[in-house]
Every structure is written in C-alpha cells, then in structure tokens.
Short mmCIF file of C-alpha atoms in Angstrom, two decimals:
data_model
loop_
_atom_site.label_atom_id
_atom_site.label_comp_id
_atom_site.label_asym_id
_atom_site.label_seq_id
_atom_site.Cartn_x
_atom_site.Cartn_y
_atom_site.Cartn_z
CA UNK A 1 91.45 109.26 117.36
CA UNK A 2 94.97 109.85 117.64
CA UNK A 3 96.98 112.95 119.30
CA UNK A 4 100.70 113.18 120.29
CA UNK A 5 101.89 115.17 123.55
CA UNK A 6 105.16 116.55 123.58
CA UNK A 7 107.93 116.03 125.89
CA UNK A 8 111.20 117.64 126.22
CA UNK A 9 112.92 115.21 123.52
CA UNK A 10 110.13 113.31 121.64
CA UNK A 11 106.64 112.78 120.68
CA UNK A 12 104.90 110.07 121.94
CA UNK A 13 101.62 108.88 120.30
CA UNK A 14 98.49 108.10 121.85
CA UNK A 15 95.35 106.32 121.14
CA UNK A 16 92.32 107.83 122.85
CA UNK A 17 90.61 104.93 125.30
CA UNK A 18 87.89 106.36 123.30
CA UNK A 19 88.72 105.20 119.69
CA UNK A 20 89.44 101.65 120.87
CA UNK A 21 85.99 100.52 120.52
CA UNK A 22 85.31 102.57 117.44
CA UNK A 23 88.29 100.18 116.09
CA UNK A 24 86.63 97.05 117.55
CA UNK A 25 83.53 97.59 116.19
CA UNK A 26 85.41 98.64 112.52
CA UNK A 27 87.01 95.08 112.29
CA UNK A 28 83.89 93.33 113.56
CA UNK A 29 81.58 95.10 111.19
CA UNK A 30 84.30 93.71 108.21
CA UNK A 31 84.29 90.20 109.66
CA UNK A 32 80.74 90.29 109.47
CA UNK A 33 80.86 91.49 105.50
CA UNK A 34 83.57 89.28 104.81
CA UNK A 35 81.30 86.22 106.26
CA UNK A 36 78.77 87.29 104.29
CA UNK A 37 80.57 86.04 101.08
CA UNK A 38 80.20 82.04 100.12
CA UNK A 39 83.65 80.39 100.54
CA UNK A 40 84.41 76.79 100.33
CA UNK A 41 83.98 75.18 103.86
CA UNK A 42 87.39 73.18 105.07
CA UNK A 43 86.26 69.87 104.27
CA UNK A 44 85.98 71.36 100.12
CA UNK A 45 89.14 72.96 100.56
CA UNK A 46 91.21 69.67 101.74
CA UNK A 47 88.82 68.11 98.82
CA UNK A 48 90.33 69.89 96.41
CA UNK A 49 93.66 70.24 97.32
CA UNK A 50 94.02 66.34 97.70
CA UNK A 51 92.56 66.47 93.42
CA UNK A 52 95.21 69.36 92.76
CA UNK A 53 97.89 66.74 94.38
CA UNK A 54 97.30 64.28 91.34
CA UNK A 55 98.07 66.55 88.62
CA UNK A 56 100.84 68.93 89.82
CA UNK A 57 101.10 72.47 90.89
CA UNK A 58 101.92 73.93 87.50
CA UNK A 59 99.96 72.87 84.50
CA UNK A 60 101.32 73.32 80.84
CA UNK A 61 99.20 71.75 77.53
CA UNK A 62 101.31 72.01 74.16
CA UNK A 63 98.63 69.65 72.70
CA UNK A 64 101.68 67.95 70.14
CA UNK A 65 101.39 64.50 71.82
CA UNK A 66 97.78 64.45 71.06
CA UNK A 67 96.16 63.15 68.12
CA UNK A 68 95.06 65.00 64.86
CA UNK A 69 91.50 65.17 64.39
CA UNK A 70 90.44 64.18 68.11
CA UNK A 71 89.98 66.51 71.29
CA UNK A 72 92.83 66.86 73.27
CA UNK A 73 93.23 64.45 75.92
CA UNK A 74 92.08 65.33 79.67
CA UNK A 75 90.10 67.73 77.69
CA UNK A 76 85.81 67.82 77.48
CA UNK A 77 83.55 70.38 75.25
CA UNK A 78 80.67 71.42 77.03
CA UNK A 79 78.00 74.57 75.68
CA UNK A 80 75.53 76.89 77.43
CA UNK A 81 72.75 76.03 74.42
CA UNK A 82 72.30 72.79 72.31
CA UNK A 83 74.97 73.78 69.71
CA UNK A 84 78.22 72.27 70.44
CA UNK A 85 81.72 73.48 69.14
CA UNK A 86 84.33 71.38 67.39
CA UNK A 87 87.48 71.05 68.75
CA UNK A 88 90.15 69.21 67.13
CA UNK A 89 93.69 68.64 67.12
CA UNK A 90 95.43 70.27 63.90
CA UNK A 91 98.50 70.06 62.77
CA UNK A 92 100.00 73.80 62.25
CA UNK A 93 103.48 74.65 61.36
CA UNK A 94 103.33 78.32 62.91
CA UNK A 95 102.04 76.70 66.19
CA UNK A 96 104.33 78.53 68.85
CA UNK A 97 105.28 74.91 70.01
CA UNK A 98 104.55 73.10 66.95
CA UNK A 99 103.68 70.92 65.26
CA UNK A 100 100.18 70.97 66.57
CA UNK A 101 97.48 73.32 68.14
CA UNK A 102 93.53 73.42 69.13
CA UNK A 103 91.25 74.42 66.15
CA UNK A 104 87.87 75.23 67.22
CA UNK A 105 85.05 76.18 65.31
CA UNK A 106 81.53 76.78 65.95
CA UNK A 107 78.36 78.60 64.52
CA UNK A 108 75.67 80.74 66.63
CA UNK A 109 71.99 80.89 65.49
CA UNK A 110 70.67 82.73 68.53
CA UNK A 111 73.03 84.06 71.04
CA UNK A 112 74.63 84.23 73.56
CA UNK A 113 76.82 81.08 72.56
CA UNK A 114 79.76 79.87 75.10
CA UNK A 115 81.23 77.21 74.17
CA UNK A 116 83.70 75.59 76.61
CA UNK A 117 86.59 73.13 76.41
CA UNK A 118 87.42 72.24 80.26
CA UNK A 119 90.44 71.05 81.74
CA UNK A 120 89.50 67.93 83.81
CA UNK A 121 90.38 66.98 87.50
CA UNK A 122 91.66 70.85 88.34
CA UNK A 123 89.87 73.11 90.55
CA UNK A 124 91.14 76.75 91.38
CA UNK A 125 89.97 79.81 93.24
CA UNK A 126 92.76 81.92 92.11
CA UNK A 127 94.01 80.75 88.85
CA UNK A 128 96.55 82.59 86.43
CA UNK A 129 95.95 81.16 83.32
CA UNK A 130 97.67 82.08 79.70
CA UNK A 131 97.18 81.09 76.50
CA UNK A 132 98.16 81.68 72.62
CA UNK A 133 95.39 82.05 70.10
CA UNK A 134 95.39 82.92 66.41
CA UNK A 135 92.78 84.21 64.02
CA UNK A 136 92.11 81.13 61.07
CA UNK A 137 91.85 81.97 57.41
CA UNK A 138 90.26 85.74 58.40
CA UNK A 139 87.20 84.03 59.83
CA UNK A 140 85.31 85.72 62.61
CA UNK A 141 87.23 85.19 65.95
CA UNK A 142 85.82 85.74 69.47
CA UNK A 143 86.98 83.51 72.43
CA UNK A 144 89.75 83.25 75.20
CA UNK A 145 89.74 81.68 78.36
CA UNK A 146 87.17 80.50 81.45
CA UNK A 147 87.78 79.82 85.21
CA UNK A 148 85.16 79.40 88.30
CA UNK A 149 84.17 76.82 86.04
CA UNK A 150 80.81 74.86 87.38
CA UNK A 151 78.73 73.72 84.60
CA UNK A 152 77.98 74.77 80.98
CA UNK A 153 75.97 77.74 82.78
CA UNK A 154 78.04 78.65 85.73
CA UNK A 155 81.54 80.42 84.98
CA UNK A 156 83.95 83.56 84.23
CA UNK A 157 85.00 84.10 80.39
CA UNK A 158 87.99 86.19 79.24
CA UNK A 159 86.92 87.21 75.78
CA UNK A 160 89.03 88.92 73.21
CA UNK A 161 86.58 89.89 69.84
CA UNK A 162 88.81 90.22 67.45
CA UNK A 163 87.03 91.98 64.68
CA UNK A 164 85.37 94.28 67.02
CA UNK A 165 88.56 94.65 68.68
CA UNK A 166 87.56 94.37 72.47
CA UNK A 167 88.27 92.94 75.62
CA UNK A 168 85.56 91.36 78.20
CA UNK A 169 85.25 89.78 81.21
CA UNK A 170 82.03 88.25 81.80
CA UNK A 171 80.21 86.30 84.87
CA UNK A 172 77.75 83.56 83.63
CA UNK A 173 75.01 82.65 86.17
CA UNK A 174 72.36 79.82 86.14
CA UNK A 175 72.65 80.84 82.24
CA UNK A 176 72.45 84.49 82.77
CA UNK A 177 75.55 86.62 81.31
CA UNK A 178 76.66 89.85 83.07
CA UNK A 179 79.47 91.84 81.94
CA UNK A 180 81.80 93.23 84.05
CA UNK A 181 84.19 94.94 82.20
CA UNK A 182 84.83 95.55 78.53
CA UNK A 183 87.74 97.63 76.75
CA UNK A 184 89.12 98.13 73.97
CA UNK A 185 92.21 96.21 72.35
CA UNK A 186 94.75 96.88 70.07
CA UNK A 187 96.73 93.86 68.88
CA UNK A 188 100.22 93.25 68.04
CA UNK A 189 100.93 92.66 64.20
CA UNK A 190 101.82 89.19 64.82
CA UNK A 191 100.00 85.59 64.26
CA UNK A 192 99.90 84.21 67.63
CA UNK A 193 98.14 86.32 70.14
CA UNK A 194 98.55 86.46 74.00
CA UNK A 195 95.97 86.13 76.62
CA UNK A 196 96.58 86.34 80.42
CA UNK A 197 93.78 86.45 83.38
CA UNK A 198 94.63 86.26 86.83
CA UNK A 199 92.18 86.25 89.61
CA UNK A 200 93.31 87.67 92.85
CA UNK A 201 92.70 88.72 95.96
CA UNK A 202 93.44 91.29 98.50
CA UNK A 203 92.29 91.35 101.78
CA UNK A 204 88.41 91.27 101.40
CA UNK A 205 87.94 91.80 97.71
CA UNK A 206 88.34 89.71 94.78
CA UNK A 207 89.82 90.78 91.43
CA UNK A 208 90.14 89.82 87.88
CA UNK A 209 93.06 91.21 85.67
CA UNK A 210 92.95 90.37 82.11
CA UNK A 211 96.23 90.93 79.86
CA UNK A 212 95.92 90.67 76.13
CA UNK A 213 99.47 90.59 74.54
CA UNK A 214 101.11 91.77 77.17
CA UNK A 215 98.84 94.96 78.30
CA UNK A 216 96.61 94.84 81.39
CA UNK A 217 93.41 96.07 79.67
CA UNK A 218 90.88 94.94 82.19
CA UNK A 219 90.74 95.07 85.87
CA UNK A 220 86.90 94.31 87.57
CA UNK A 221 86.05 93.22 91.27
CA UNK A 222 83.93 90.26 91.42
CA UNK A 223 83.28 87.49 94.43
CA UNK A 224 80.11 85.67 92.90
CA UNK A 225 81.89 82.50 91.94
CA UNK A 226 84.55 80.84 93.82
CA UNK A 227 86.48 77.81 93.24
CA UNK A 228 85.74 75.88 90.05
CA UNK A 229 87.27 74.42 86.46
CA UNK A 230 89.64 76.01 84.09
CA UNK A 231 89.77 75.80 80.16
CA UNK A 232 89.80 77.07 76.57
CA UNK A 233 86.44 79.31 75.12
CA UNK A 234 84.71 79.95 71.90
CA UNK A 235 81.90 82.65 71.41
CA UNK A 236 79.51 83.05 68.65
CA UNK A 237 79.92 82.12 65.41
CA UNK A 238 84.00 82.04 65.42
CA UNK A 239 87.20 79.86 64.06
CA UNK A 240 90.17 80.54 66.22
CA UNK A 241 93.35 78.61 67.01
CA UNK A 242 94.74 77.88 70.44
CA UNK A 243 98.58 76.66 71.98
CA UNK A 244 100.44 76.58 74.64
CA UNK A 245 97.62 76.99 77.81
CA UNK A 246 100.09 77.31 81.13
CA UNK A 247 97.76 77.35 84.70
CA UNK A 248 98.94 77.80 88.01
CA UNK A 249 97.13 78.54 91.37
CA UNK A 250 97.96 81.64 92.66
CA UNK A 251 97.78 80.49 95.94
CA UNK A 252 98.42 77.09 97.32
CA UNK A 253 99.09 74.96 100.77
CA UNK A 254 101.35 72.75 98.99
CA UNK A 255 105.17 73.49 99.21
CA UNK A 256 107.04 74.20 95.80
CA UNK A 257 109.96 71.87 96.87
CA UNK A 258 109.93 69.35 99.13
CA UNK A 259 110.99 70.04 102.76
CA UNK A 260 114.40 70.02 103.90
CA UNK A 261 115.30 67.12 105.77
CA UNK A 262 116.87 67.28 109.42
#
C-alpha cells in the first residue's frame, strides 16, 4: 500500500505501517516455496566444485586426437533399456573441425530408447552446452544433447527429430519420460547442424532454453533435477554424426583469471 502526499515542491512517497507486514509475510511465504525445492547441501556444492577444478572451467571436445573405431576418450555409453548404442570415432572430411567426428548408431525394438554418451568427472547445475550434428547417409536421425545427468534413468534430453522435424525437451525420472516442451523446427540447408541448451535461472525458477541452428525454439520451466552429468544423445532407431561439443557452467565460484596480486 503505497500513497504520496503533496507538499509545496515535491511528492514524497509513503509506505503504509500497514503494508509492512503484508511484505514480510510475501518474502517469507517465497522463502518457504523456494525451500521447498531439493538443492545440493554445501558440503555437495564444495564437492563438486573441487571435481570441476580438475578439468577446467570451459570444456571443448573436437574428438580428432582420439582414435578411429574406439569411443572417445573421457567418454562412457550408458542406455535406459538393455540395447546399447555404438559410438565410434570416424574419420569425416566435412567434420566442422576435421578430420574426425562421433558416429553413433543404434536400433529400438520397443521404445522409449535413450541412449547416452556421458562426459566423465563434470557435474553442472546450469550448463550451456552446444554441439554440431549431421544426418548420415539419409538414415533416420533423432538425438542431441543431456544434462542433470544421474544414471541411465535420471536426466534432461534436448532432442532434435529430424525427419519429423521437431524440437523436445524431455525430463527422464526413475525411467519415466515426461515432455516438457516440443516445437517445431525448420533446419538450415546445410550439413552440420547446431544445437544449443542452456539451463538457467532467475530468482526462484529454473529454465531450459533450447536453440537449434541458431533459433530459440524451446523455452520450459523445470526444477526436478539439479546438478548432474553432461553428454552426447541418441533416440530410437537413429544414425547421426556429432563435433565440436563446447560446455561451460553458467554459473561458477571460481574466478576466470587469477587474482591480481598486491
């Protein structure tokens, strides 16, 4: 409650005795919802960034040191069902850093399939992650990214479908899939394909923005998973391509140069 009284030469606001505990209550009614949320207690949070420490702040795979034929090093498939992707090294010329890229391929009896390569030793709550991806031969493509990464039943997907020409974002729970957004995409006329998701957060909400060659196509509020793994996805019965995966936390207690000295 708010009212202004007038002097000779200026307004002067006032806030009513009255509304002060209507305010009070306001912000201790949002604590209370904001508590209600699982977070990562302190002792997980100086865990985690003591791992982040060993690997560096920004994260960059061009997969060309690697090895043909063999999963990428600091890299390990994992599947929400008993059918297991391949992923493989490849050499390709029209790799955006060549001369090699991830080639994964997989088959789906009975859906749904996720099949996950994971990034290992990083954890992050708010992740931007990008990636390059390109269809193989005209095969049926469906895969992108994951993050909040627990297990092989536990994490967020960024999924472009290619043939059906869509966007998702999907939660995965104790095996359960939920869709929280879908859209639909239209693709540049080029071979390599971008992907971007960034998970946010503003004030007491959480946020997940997915870009697909450059065009936000998805935003959806979620706060079910926090903290987890990042890496590479295939769904279904697919054959798609992958380069060039950047991730960065969005936010951080670690300086991005070292201090000045004095």
């Amino acid at each position: 409650m708010m009212r202004a009284i007038q002097g000779d030469r200026q307004m002067r606001p006032i806030v009513s005795v009255i509304a002060l505990p209507l305010i009070v209550g306001s912000l201790l009614m949002t604590a209370s919802a904001a508590s209600a949320v699982q977070r990562e207690t302190q002792e997980e949070k100086e865990t985690n960034y003591k791992r982040q420490q060993q690997g560096g702040l920004f994260q960059k795979w061009t997969f060309d040191q690697d090895k043909p034929n063999e999963v990428p090093a600091g890299f390990a498939g994992l599947s929400s069902n008993s059918q297991q992707a391949t992923w493989t090294i490849q050499p390709d010329a029209t790799a955006p850093s060549s001369p090699n890229a991830v080639t994964a391929s997989a088959s789906c009896e009975a859906g749904p399939c996720y099949r996950l390569l994971i990034a290992q030793g990083l954890n992050y709550e708010y992740p931007d992650l990008t990636v390059r991806f390109r269809v193989t031969d005209g095969k049926p493509a469906s895969g992108g990214m994951v993050f909040g990464v627990k297990d092989a039943g536990n994490f967020y997907a960024a999924v472009v479908d290619v043939a059906g020409k869509f966007a998702q974002v999907v939660r995965v729970v104790d095996g359960q899939e939920t869709v929280l957004g879908q859209a639909p995409v239209k693709l540049k006329p080029v071979d390599w394909h971008t992907l971007r998701v960034q998970r946010n957060t503003i004030i007491s909400k959480d946020f997940i923005e997915t870009f697909v060659d450059g065009v936000l196509v998805l935003s959806v509020e979620d706060q079910t998973l926090g903290l987890g793994q990042v890496g590479l996805l295939l769904t279904g019965s697919s054959m798609l391509a992958f380069d060039n995966f950047h991730a960065v936390p969005l936010f951080s207690h670690r300086p991005m140069s070292p201090p000045a000295a004095y």
